[in-house]
mmCIF file of C-alpha atoms in Angstrom:
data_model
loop_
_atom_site.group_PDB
_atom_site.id
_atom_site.type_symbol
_atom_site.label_atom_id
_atom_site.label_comp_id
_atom_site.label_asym_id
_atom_site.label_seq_id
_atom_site.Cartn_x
_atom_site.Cartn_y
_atom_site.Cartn_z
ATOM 1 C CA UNK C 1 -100.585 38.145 51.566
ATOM 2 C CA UNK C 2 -101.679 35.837 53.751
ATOM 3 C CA UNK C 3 -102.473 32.197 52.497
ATOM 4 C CA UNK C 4 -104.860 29.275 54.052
ATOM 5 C CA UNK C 5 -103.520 25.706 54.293
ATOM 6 C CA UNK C 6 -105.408 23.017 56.302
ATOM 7 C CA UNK C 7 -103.549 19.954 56.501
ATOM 8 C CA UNK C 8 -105.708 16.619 57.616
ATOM 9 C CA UNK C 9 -104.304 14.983 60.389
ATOM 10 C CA UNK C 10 -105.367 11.552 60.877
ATOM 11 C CA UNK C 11 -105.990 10.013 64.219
ATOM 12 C CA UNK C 12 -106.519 6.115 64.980
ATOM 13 C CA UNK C 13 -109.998 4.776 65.545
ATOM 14 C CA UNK C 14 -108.952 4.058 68.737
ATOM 15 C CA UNK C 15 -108.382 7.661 69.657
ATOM 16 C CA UNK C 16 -110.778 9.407 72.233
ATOM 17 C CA UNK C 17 -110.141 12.513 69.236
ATOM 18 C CA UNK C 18 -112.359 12.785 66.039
ATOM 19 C CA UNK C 19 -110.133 14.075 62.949
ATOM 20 C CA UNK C 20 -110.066 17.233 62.979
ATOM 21 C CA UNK C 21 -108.405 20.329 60.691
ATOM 22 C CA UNK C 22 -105.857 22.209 61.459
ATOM 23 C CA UNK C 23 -105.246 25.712 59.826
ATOM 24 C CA UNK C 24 -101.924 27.168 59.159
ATOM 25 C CA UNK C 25 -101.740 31.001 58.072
ATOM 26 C CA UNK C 26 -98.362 31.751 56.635
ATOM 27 C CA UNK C 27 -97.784 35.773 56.160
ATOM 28 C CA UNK C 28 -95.393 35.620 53.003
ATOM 29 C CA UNK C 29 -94.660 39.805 54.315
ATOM 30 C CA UNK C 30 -93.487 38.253 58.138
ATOM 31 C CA UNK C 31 -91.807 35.299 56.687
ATOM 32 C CA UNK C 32 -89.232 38.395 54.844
ATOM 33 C CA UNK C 33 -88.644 39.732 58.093
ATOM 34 C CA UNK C 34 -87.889 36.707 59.792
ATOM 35 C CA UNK C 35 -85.778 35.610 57.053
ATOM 36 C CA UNK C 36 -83.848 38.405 57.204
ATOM 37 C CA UNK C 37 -83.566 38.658 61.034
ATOM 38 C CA UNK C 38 -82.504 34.821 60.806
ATOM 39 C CA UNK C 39 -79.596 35.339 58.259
ATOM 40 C CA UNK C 40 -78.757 38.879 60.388
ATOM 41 C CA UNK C 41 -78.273 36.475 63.564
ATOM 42 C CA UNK C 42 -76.501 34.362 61.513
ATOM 43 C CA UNK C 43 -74.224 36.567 60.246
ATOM 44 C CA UNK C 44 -73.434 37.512 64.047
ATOM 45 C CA UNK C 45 -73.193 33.645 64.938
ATOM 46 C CA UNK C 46 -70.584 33.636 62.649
ATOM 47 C CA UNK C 47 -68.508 36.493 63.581
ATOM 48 C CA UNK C 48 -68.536 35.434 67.037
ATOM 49 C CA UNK C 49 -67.744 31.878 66.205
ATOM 50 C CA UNK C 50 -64.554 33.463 64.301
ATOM 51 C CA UNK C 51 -63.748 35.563 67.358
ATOM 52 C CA UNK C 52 -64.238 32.380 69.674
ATOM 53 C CA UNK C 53 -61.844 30.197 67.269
ATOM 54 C CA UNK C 54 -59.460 32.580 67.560
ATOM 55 C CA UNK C 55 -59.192 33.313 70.872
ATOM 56 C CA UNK C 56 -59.115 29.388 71.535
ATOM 57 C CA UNK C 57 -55.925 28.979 68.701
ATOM 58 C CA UNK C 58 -53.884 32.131 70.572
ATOM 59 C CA UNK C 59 -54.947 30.371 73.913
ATOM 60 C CA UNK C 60 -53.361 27.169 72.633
ATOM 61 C CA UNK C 61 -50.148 28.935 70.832
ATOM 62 C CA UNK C 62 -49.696 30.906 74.459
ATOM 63 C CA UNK C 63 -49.673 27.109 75.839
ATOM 64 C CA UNK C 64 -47.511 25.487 73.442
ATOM 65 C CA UNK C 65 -44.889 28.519 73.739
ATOM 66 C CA UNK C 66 -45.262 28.428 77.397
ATOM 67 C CA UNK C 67 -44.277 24.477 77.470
ATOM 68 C CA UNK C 68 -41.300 24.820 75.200
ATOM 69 C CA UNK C 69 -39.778 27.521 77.473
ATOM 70 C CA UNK C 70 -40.394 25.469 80.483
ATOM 71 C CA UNK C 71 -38.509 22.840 78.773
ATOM 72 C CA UNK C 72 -36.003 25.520 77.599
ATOM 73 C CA UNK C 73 -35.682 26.221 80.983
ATOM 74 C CA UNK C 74 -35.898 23.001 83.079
ATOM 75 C CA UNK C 75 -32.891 22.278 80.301
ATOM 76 C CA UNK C 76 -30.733 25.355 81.396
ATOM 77 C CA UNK C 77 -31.842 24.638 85.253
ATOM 78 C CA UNK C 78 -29.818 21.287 84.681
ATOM 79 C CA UNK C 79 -27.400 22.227 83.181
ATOM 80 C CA UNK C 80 -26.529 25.037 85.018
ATOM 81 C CA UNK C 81 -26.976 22.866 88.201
ATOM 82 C CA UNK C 82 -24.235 20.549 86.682
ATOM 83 C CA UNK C 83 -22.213 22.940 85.517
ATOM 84 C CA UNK C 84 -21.968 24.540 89.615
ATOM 85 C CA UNK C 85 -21.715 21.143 90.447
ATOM 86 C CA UNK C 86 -18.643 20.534 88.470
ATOM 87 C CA UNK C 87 -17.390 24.219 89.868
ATOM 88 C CA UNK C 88 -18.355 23.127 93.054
ATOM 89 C CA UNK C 89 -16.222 19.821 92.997
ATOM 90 C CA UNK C 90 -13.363 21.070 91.180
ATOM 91 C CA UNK C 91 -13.593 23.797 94.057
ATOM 92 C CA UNK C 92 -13.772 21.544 97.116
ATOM 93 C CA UNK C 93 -10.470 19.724 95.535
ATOM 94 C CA UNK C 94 -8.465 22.826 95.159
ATOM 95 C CA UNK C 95 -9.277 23.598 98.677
ATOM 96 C CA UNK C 96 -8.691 20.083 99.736
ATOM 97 C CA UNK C 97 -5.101 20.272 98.116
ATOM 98 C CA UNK C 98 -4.327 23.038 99.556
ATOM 99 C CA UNK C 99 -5.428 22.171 103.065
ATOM 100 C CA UNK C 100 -3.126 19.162 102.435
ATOM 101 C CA UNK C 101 -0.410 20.736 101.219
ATOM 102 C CA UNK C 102 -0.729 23.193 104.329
ATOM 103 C CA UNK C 103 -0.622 20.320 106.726
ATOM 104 C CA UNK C 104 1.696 18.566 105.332
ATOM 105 C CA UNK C 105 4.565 21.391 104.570
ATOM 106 C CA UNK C 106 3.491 24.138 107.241
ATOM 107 C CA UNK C 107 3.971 22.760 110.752
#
């Protein structure tokens, strides 16, 4: 069903324009369709918009996780590197003992 509505539009005097109609023909049948092919996209908008949240919070949780175990990991790193350092000191004074003790009682 189609229905007629002209709307007056007003123009200044000053206009070069005359007032003039103009007709709008809504088509109640087409406005259905497009209704439903609006809500349709919708729909879709939505779903994707989950999907794209989603994908954007795992992103994220992959990045937090990954920074904790590089701090996990810079943590061991130092403290392994201490811990060989204290080997490696305790090591170098054994050997110097000995060394010393070799010198001093094996000539």
């Amino acid at each position: 069903m189609k229905v007629n509505n002209k709307f007056k539009k007003s123009v200044p005097e000053s206009s070069p324009y005359d007032d003039r109609s103009i007709d709008i023909f809504f088509d109640e049948g087409n406005q259905n369709e497009e209704l439903n092919e609006l809500e349709e996209l919708n729909e879709e908008l939505e779903v994707i918009t989950e999907q794209i949240e989603l994908s954007i919070m795992e992103e994220f949780f992959d990045f937090v996780a990954f920074e904790e175990e590089q701090k996990i990991l810079e943590q061991d790193s130092s403290h392994i590197n201490s811990e060989l350092s204290y080997r490696a000191k305790i090591e170098y004074t054994v050997a110097d003992i000995i060394f010393q003790a070799k010198n001093k009682y094996i000539k």
